[in-house]
């Protein structure tokens, strides 16, 4: 039995002992968890009990953005050793699936993803994970930054799908954690500047700290008007939709240049109207993002290089004993909060 933060059912969290498998297979490593980020999906399971077809039907340990220290290695593991500081990719696909063989293991229907029913997450002192999905952290990358690799990997997936050309002008709609990280990934990927829009002045102020990111408060001025002015009527080369709001799709192609690219990241919870004719007239390329594949190591490398600094996005850190308090605060969605993290005892 180990202690963990358990979602008992919708709206009910507890810190209690639970029986979790900790047997180390030949290709696995055991990890002492150090830092875990609180993700919007974790909070959504807490407040709603489900995300789409994924429904919490029995108690589930939360948490999937994590970093820690290797404490044991399986007999076949060569790339990691006891004492290594690591971060972990939370989705483990079926290595024999057609999706995995195509290199798109993130869309493998059999993927087992931490804190996605019925798979337990990692808000617990120790976990066992495949070495193939565990990544060593360079000495200059902290545990806190290591626990940010997972959400940053989503932004990096979006920038990769965009096929950015150096000098491109980009727009990110939605200034939440994923929106800001997408903007940072777009800059690292070669964009000359990125405009990021939202209704929340505090969130925009956080994003605006970064050189190259230009906040647009849509309560003051329409995004399309700003982009028209800033691009002399041409439009943005790449538009990332990271809000998940159906309203974001109204006039969306007004800000995409002819032949430009739209990357869909935010997941609407309701059916969304989409102006197909407007997309066709501009022959816009449309890409979609679901989690990430083959870029965790690149995310770590970018953070280690200093080209991407995620530290300003960590709003507050809670001890494991205050985990429920951390989730209650995250559920409030305070406009000054970007990322809350939980640190395990040890």
Coordinates of N, CA and C in Angstrom, one line a residue, residues 65-206:
X65 N 1.9 14.9 -15.1 CA 3.0 15.7 -15.5 C 4.0 15.6 -14.4
X66 N 5.1 14.8 -14.6 CA 5.9 14.4 -13.4 C 7.4 14.4 -13.8
X67 N 8.2 14.6 -12.7 CA 9.7 14.3 -12.7 C 10.1 13.7 -11.4
X68 N 11.2 13.0 -11.4 CA 11.7 12.3 -10.2 C 13.0 11.7 -10.4
X69 N 13.4 10.7 -9.6 CA 14.7 10.1 -9.6 C 14.5 8.6 -9.7
X70 N 15.4 8.0 -10.6 CA 15.3 6.6 -10.8 C 15.9 5.9 -9.5
X71 N 15.1 4.9 -9.0 CA 15.6 4.2 -7.8 C 15.9 2.7 -8.1
X72 N 15.4 2.2 -9.2 CA 15.7 0.8 -9.6 C 15.5 0.7 -11.1
X73 N 16.3 -0.2 -11.7 CA 16.2 -0.4 -13.2 C 16.0 -1.9 -13.5
X74 N 15.3 -2.2 -14.5 CA 15.1 -3.6 -15.0 C 16.3 -4.1 -15.6
X75 N 16.4 -5.4 -15.8 CA 17.5 -6.1 -16.3 C 18.0 -5.7 -17.7
X76 N 17.0 -5.3 -18.5 CA 17.3 -5.0 -19.9 C 17.6 -3.5 -20.1
X77 N 17.5 -2.7 -19.1 CA 17.6 -1.2 -19.2 C 19.1 -0.8 -19.3
X78 N 19.4 -0.1 -20.4 CA 20.8 0.3 -20.6 C 20.9 1.8 -20.5
X79 N 19.9 2.6 -20.8 CA 20.0 4.0 -21.0 C 19.8 4.8 -19.7
X80 N 19.4 4.2 -18.6 CA 19.2 4.9 -17.4 C 19.8 4.1 -16.2
X81 N 20.2 4.8 -15.1 CA 20.8 4.1 -14.0 C 20.2 4.7 -12.7
X82 N 20.3 4.0 -11.6 CA 19.8 4.5 -10.3 C 20.5 5.9 -10.0
X83 N 19.7 6.8 -9.6 CA 20.2 8.2 -9.3 C 19.9 9.2 -10.4
X84 N 19.6 8.7 -11.6 CA 19.3 9.7 -12.7 C 18.0 10.5 -12.4
X85 N 18.1 11.8 -12.7 CA 16.9 12.6 -12.6 C 16.2 12.5 -13.9
X86 N 14.9 12.3 -13.9 CA 14.2 12.0 -15.1 C 12.8 12.7 -15.2
X87 N 12.3 12.8 -16.4 CA 10.8 13.1 -16.5 C 10.2 12.0 -17.4
X88 N 8.9 11.8 -17.3 CA 8.3 10.6 -17.9 C 7.2 11.0 -18.8
X89 N 7.2 10.4 -20.0 CA 6.1 10.5 -20.9 C 4.9 9.7 -20.5
X90 N 3.7 10.3 -20.2 CA 2.7 9.5 -19.4 C 1.9 8.5 -20.3
X91 N 2.0 8.6 -21.6 CA 1.2 7.7 -22.4 C 2.1 6.5 -22.9
X92 N 1.7 5.3 -22.6 CA 2.4 4.1 -23.1 C 1.6 3.4 -24.1
X93 N 2.0 3.4 -25.4 CA 1.2 2.7 -26.4 C 1.5 1.2 -26.4
X94 N 0.6 0.5 -27.2 CA 0.9 -0.9 -27.5 C 2.0 -0.9 -28.6
X95 N 3.1 -1.4 -28.2 CA 4.3 -1.3 -29.2 C 4.1 -2.1 -30.4
X96 N 3.0 -3.0 -30.5 CA 2.8 -3.7 -31.7 C 1.7 -3.2 -32.5
X97 N 1.1 -2.0 -32.1 CA -0.1 -1.5 -32.9 C 0.4 -0.9 -34.2
X98 N -0.6 -0.8 -35.1 CA -0.3 -0.2 -36.4 C 0.1 1.3 -36.2
X99 N -0.6 2.0 -35.3 CA -0.3 3.4 -35.1 C 1.2 3.6 -34.6
X100 N 1.6 2.7 -33.7 CA 3.0 2.8 -33.2 C 4.0 2.5 -34.3
X101 N 3.7 1.6 -35.1 CA 4.6 1.2 -36.2 C 4.7 2.4 -37.2
X102 N 3.6 3.2 -37.3 CA 3.7 4.3 -38.2 C 4.3 5.5 -37.5
X103 N 4.7 5.4 -36.3 CA 5.3 6.5 -35.5 C 4.3 7.5 -35.0
X104 N 3.0 7.2 -35.0 CA 2.0 8.1 -34.4 C 1.3 7.4 -33.2
X105 N 2.2 7.0 -32.3 CA 1.7 6.2 -31.2 C 0.8 7.0 -30.3
X106 N 0.8 8.3 -30.4 CA -0.1 9.1 -29.5 C -1.6 8.8 -29.9
X107 N -1.9 8.4 -31.1 CA -3.2 8.1 -31.5 C -3.5 6.6 -31.5
X108 N -2.7 5.8 -30.9 CA -2.9 4.4 -30.7 C -4.1 4.2 -29.8
X109 N -5.2 3.5 -30.3 CA -6.4 3.3 -29.5 C -6.1 2.6 -28.1
X110 N -5.0 1.8 -28.1 CA -4.7 1.0 -26.9 C -3.8 1.8 -25.9
X111 N -3.5 3.0 -26.2 CA -2.5 3.7 -25.3 C -3.0 3.8 -23.9
X112 N -2.1 3.5 -22.9 CA -2.4 3.6 -21.5 C -1.8 4.9 -21.0
X113 N -2.6 5.8 -20.6 CA -2.2 7.2 -20.2 C -2.5 7.4 -18.8
X114 N -1.5 7.9 -18.0 CA -1.6 8.2 -16.6 C -2.8 9.1 -16.4
X115 N -3.6 8.7 -15.3 CA -4.7 9.5 -14.9 C -5.8 9.7 -15.9
X116 N -5.9 8.7 -16.8 CA -7.0 8.7 -17.7 C -7.7 7.3 -17.5
X117 N -9.0 7.4 -17.0 CA -9.7 6.2 -16.6 C -9.5 5.0 -17.6
X118 N -9.2 3.8 -17.1 CA -9.0 3.4 -15.7 C -7.6 3.4 -15.2
X119 N -6.7 4.1 -15.8 CA -5.2 4.0 -15.5 C -4.9 5.0 -14.4
X120 N -4.2 4.6 -13.3 CA -3.8 5.4 -12.2 C -2.7 6.4 -12.7
X121 N -2.8 7.6 -12.1 CA -1.7 8.6 -12.3 C -0.6 8.5 -11.3
X122 N 0.1 9.6 -11.1 CA 1.4 9.5 -10.4 C 1.5 10.4 -9.2
X123 N 0.4 10.9 -8.6 CA 0.5 11.7 -7.4 C 0.6 10.7 -6.2
X124 N 1.8 10.1 -6.1 CA 2.1 9.0 -5.2 C 3.6 9.0 -5.1
X125 N 4.2 8.5 -4.0 CA 5.7 8.6 -3.9 C 6.5 7.8 -4.9
X126 N 6.0 6.7 -5.4 CA 6.8 5.9 -6.3 C 6.0 5.3 -7.4
X127 N 6.5 5.2 -8.6 CA 5.8 4.6 -9.8 C 6.8 3.8 -10.5
X128 N 6.3 2.8 -11.3 CA 7.1 2.0 -12.3 C 6.7 2.4 -13.7
X129 N 7.6 2.6 -14.6 CA 7.3 3.1 -15.9 C 8.3 2.5 -16.9
X130 N 7.9 2.3 -18.2 CA 8.9 1.8 -19.2 C 10.1 2.7 -19.4
X131 N 11.3 2.2 -19.4 CA 12.4 3.0 -19.6 C 12.4 3.8 -20.9
X132 N 11.7 3.2 -21.9 CA 11.6 3.8 -23.3 C 10.8 5.1 -23.3
X133 N 10.0 5.3 -22.2 CA 9.3 6.5 -22.1 C 9.7 7.4 -20.9
X134 N 11.0 7.2 -20.5 CA 11.5 7.9 -19.4 C 12.8 8.6 -19.9
X135 N 12.9 9.9 -19.6 CA 13.9 10.7 -20.2 C 14.8 11.4 -19.1
X136 N 16.1 11.3 -19.3 CA 17.1 11.9 -18.3 C 17.0 13.4 -18.4
X137 N 17.1 14.0 -17.3 CA 17.1 15.5 -17.3 C 18.6 16.0 -17.2
X138 N 19.0 16.9 -18.0 CA 20.3 17.5 -17.9 C 20.4 18.2 -16.5
X139 N 21.7 18.4 -16.1 CA 21.9 18.9 -14.7 C 21.3 20.3 -14.6
X140 N 21.2 21.1 -15.7 CA 20.7 22.5 -15.5 C 19.2 22.6 -15.6
X141 N 18.5 21.4 -15.7 CA 17.0 21.4 -15.8 C 16.5 20.9 -14.4
X142 N 15.7 21.7 -13.8 CA 15.2 21.4 -12.4 C 14.0 20.4 -12.5
X143 N 13.7 19.8 -11.4 CA 12.5 18.9 -11.3 C 11.3 19.7 -11.7
X144 N 11.2 20.9 -11.3 CA 10.0 21.7 -11.6 C 9.9 21.9 -13.1
X145 N 11.0 22.2 -13.8 CA 11.0 22.3 -15.3 C 10.7 20.9 -15.9
X146 N 11.3 19.8 -15.3 CA 11.0 18.5 -15.8 C 9.6 18.1 -15.8
X147 N 8.9 18.6 -14.8 CA 7.4 18.3 -14.7 C 6.6 19.2 -15.7
X148 N 7.3 20.2 -16.3 CA 6.6 21.0 -17.3 C 6.9 20.5 -18.7
X149 N 7.7 19.5 -18.9 CA 8.0 19.0 -20.2 C 6.7 18.4 -20.8
X150 N 5.9 17.7 -20.1 CA 4.7 17.1 -20.6 C 3.8 18.2 -21.3
X151 N 3.4 19.2 -20.6 CA 2.5 20.2 -21.3 C 3.3 21.0 -22.4
X152 N 4.6 21.2 -22.2 CA 5.3 21.9 -23.3 C 5.4 21.0 -24.5
X153 N 5.4 19.7 -24.3 CA 5.5 18.8 -25.5 C 4.2 18.9 -26.4
X154 N 3.1 19.3 -25.8 CA 1.9 19.6 -26.6 C 2.1 20.8 -27.5
X155 N 2.7 21.8 -26.9 CA 3.0 23.0 -27.7 C 4.1 22.7 -28.8
X156 N 5.0 21.8 -28.5 CA 6.0 21.5 -29.5 C 5.4 20.6 -30.6
X157 N 4.5 19.8 -30.2 CA 3.8 19.0 -31.2 C 3.0 19.9 -32.2
X158 N 2.4 20.9 -31.6 CA 1.7 21.9 -32.5 C 2.6 22.6 -33.4
X159 N 3.8 23.1 -32.9 CA 4.7 23.8 -33.7 C 5.3 22.9 -34.8
X160 N 5.5 21.6 -34.5 CA 6.0 20.7 -35.4 C 4.9 20.4 -36.5
X161 N 3.7 20.3 -36.1 CA 2.6 20.0 -37.1 C 2.4 21.3 -38.0
X162 N 2.8 22.4 -37.5 CA 2.6 23.7 -38.3 C 3.6 23.8 -39.4
X163 N 4.7 23.0 -39.4 CA 5.8 23.1 -40.4 C 6.2 24.6 -40.6
X164 N 6.6 25.2 -39.5 CA 7.0 26.6 -39.5 C 8.2 26.8 -40.4
X165 N 8.1 27.9 -41.1 CA 9.2 28.4 -41.9 C 9.8 29.6 -41.2
X166 N 11.2 29.6 -41.0 CA 11.8 30.7 -40.3 C 11.3 32.1 -40.7
X167 N 10.9 32.9 -39.8 CA 10.4 34.2 -40.1 C 8.8 34.3 -40.1
X168 N 8.2 33.2 -40.0 CA 6.7 33.2 -40.0 C 6.1 34.0 -38.9
X169 N 5.0 34.6 -39.1 CA 4.2 35.3 -38.1 C 3.1 34.3 -37.7
X170 N 2.9 34.2 -36.4 CA 1.9 33.2 -35.8 C 1.0 33.9 -34.9
X171 N -0.2 33.3 -34.8 CA -1.2 33.7 -33.8 C -1.6 32.5 -33.0
X172 N -1.7 32.7 -31.7 CA -2.2 31.7 -30.7 C -3.5 32.3 -30.1
X173 N -4.6 31.5 -30.3 CA -5.8 31.9 -29.6 C -6.0 31.1 -28.3
X174 N -6.0 31.8 -27.2 CA -6.1 31.2 -25.9 C -4.8 31.3 -25.2
X175 N -4.8 31.9 -24.0 CA -3.6 32.2 -23.3 C -3.5 31.4 -22.0
X176 N -4.0 30.2 -22.0 CA -3.8 29.2 -20.9 C -2.4 28.6 -21.0
X177 N -2.1 27.7 -20.1 CA -0.8 27.0 -20.1 C -0.4 26.5 -21.5
X178 N -1.3 25.8 -22.2 CA -0.9 25.2 -23.5 C -0.8 26.3 -24.5
X179 N -1.6 27.4 -24.4 CA -1.4 28.5 -25.4 C -0.1 29.2 -25.3
X180 N 0.3 29.5 -24.0 CA 1.6 30.1 -23.8 C 2.7 29.2 -24.3
X181 N 2.6 27.9 -23.9 CA 3.7 27.0 -24.3 C 3.8 26.8 -25.8
X182 N 2.6 26.9 -26.5 CA 2.6 26.8 -27.9 C 3.3 28.0 -28.5
X183 N 3.0 29.2 -28.0 CA 3.7 30.4 -28.4 C 5.2 30.3 -28.3
X184 N 5.7 29.8 -27.1 CA 7.1 29.6 -26.9 C 7.7 28.6 -27.9
X185 N 7.0 27.5 -28.1 CA 7.4 26.5 -29.1 C 7.5 27.1 -30.5
X186 N 6.5 27.9 -30.8 CA 6.5 28.5 -32.2 C 7.7 29.5 -32.4
X187 N 8.0 30.2 -31.3 CA 9.2 31.1 -31.4 C 10.5 30.3 -31.5
X188 N 10.6 29.2 -30.7 CA 11.7 28.3 -30.8 C 11.8 27.6 -32.1
X189 N 10.7 27.4 -32.8 CA 10.6 26.7 -34.1 C 10.9 27.7 -35.2
X190 N 11.1 28.9 -35.0 CA 11.5 29.8 -36.0 C 10.6 31.0 -36.3
X191 N 9.4 31.1 -35.6 CA 8.6 32.3 -35.9 C 9.3 33.6 -35.4
X192 N 9.0 34.6 -36.2 CA 9.6 35.9 -35.9 C 8.9 36.6 -34.8
X193 N 7.6 36.4 -34.7 CA 6.8 37.0 -33.6 C 5.5 36.2 -33.5
X194 N 4.9 36.2 -32.3 CA 3.7 35.5 -32.1 C 2.7 36.4 -31.4
X195 N 1.5 36.5 -31.9 CA 0.4 37.2 -31.2 C -0.4 36.2 -30.4
X196 N -0.7 36.5 -29.2 CA -1.6 35.6 -28.4 C -2.8 36.4 -27.9
X197 N -3.9 35.8 -28.0 CA -5.2 36.5 -27.7 C -5.9 35.8 -26.6
X198 N -6.6 36.6 -25.8 CA -7.4 36.1 -24.7 C -8.3 37.2 -24.2
X199 N -9.2 36.8 -23.2 CA -10.1 37.8 -22.5 C -9.4 38.2 -21.2
X200 N -8.4 37.5 -20.7 CA -7.9 37.7 -19.4 C -6.6 38.5 -19.4
X201 N -6.7 39.7 -18.9 CA -5.6 40.6 -18.9 C -4.4 40.1 -18.0
X202 N -4.7 39.4 -16.9 CA -3.5 38.9 -16.1 C -2.8 37.8 -16.8
X203 N -3.5 36.9 -17.5 CA -2.8 35.9 -18.3 C -2.0 36.5 -19.4
X204 N -2.6 37.4 -20.1 CA -1.9 38.1 -21.2 C -0.6 38.8 -20.7
X205 N -0.7 39.4 -19.5 CA 0.5 40.0 -18.9 C 1.6 39.0 -18.7
X206 N 1.3 37.8 -18.3 CA 2.3 36.8 -18.1 C 2.9 36.4 -19.4

